[in-house]
PDB file of C-alpha atoms in Angstrom:
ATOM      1  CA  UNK N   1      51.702  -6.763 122.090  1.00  0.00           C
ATOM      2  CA  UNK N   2      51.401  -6.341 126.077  1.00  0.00           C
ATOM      3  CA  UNK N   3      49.372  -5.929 128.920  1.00  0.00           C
ATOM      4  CA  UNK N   4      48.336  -2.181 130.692  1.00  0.00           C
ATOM      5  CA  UNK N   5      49.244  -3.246 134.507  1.00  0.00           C
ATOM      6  CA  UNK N   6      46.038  -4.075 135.867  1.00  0.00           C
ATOM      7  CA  UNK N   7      44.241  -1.374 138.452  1.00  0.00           C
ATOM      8  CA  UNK N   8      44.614  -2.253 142.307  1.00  0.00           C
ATOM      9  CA  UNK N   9      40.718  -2.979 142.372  1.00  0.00           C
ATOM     10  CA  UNK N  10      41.185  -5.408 139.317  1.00  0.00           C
ATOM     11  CA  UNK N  11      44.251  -7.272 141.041  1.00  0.00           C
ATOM     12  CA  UNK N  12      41.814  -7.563 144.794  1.00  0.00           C
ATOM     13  CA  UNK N  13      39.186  -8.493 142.483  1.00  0.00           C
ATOM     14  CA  UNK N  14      41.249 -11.642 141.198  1.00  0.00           C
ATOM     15  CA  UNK N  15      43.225 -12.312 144.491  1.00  0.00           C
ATOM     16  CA  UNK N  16      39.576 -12.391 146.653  1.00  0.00           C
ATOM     17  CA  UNK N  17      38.246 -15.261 143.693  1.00  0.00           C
ATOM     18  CA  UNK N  18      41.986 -17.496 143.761  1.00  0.00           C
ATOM     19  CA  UNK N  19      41.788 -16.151 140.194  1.00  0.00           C
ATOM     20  CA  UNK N  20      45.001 -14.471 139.392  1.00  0.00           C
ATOM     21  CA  UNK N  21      46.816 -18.106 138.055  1.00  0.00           C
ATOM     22  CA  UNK N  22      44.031 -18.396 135.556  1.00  0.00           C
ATOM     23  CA  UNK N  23      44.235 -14.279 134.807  1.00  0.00           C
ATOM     24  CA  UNK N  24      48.199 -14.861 133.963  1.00  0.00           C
ATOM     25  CA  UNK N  25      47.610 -18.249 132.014  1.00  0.00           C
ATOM     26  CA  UNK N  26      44.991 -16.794 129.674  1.00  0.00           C
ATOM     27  CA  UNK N  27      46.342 -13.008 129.523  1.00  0.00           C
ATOM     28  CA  UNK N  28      49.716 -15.168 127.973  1.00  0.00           C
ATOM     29  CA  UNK N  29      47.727 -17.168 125.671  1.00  0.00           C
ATOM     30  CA  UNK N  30      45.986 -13.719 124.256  1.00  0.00           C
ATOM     31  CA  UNK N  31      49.174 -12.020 124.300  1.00  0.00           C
ATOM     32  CA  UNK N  32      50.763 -14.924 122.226  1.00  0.00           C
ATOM     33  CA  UNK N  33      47.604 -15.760 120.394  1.00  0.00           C
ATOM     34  CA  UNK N  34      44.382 -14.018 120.486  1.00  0.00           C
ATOM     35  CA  UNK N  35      42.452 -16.725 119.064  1.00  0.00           C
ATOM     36  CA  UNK N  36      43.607 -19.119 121.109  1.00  0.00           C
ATOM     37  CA  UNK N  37      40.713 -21.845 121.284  1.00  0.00           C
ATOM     38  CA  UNK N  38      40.817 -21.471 125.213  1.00  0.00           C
ATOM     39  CA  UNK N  39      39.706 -17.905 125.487  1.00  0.00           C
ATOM     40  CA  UNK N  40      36.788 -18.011 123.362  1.00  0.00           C
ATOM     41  CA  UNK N  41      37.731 -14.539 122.405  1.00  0.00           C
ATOM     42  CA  UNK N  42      34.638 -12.498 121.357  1.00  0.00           C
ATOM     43  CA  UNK N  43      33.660  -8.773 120.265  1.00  0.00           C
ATOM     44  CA  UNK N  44      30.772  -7.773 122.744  1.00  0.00           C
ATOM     45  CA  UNK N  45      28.015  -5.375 122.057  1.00  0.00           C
ATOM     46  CA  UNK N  46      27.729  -2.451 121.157  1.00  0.00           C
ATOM     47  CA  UNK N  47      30.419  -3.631 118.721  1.00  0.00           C
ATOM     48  CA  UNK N  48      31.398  -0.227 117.768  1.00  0.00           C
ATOM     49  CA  UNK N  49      32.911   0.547 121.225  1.00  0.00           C
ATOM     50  CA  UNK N  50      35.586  -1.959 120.493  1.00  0.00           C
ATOM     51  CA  UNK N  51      35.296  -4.159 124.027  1.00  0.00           C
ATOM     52  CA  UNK N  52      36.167  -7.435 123.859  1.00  0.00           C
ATOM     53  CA  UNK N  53      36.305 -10.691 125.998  1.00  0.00           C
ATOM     54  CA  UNK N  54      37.972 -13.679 127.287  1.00  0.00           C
ATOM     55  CA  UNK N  55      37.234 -15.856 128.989  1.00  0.00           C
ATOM     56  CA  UNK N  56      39.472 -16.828 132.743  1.00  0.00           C
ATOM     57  CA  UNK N  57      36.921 -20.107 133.193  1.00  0.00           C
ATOM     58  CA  UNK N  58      33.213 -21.255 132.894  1.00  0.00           C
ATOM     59  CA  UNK N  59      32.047 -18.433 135.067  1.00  0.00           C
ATOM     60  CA  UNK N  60      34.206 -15.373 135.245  1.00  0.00           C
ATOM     61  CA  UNK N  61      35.180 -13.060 131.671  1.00  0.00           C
ATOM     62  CA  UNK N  62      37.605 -10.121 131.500  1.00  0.00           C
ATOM     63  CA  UNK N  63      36.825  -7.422 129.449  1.00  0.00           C
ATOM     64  CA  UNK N  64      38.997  -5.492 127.688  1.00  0.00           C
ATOM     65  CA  UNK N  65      39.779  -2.765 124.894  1.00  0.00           C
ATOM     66  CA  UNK N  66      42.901  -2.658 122.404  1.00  0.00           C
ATOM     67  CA  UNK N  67      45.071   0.434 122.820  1.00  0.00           C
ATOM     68  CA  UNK N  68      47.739   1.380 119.964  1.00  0.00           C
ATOM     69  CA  UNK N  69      47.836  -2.817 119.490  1.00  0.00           C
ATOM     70  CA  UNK N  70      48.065  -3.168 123.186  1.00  0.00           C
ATOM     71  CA  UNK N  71      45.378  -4.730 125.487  1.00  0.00           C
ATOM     72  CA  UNK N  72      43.779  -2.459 128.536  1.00  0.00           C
ATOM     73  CA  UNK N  73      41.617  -4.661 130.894  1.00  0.00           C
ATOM     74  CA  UNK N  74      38.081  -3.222 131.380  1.00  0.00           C
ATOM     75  CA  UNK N  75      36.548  -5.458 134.106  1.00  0.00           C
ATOM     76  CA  UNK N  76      36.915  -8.959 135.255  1.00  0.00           C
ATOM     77  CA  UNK N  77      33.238  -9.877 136.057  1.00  0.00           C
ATOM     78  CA  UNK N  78      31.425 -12.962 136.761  1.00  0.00           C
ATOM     79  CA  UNK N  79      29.476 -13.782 133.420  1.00  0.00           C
ATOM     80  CA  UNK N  80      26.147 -14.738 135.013  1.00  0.00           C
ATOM     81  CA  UNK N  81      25.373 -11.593 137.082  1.00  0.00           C
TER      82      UNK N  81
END
């Protein structure tokens, strides 16, 4: 399995919130092991559009989609907005 490089808006996104060592930490643990206790991994609604979720800390989730067994980042939001 890997990783769909990550749009320029998603990689500002991370750099403006110091979050892109805690983006590469957990993208490896998913990559290695998607249910990886750290990621709290979950299916989000609507569950039939097949977006999922991890979790980069307390406040901030990336969403994402698999592709062919691959993994396409969605957004990286902040969880509480």
């Amino acid at each position: 399995m890997k990783s769909f490089p990550l749009t320029p808006r998603q990689k500002k996104y991370l750099k403006d919130r110091r979050l892109e060592k805690k983006f590469t930490k957990q993208l490896n643990y998913l990559l290695k092991n998607p249910f990886h206790s750290s990621l709290n991994l979950e299916l989000i609604e609507p569950k039939n559009k097949g977006l999922y979720s991890f979790r980069l800390d307390r406040q901030y989730r990336v969403i994402f989609v698999f592709v062919k067994g691959d993994i396409e980042v969605i957004t990286i939001t902040n969880h509480y907005r």
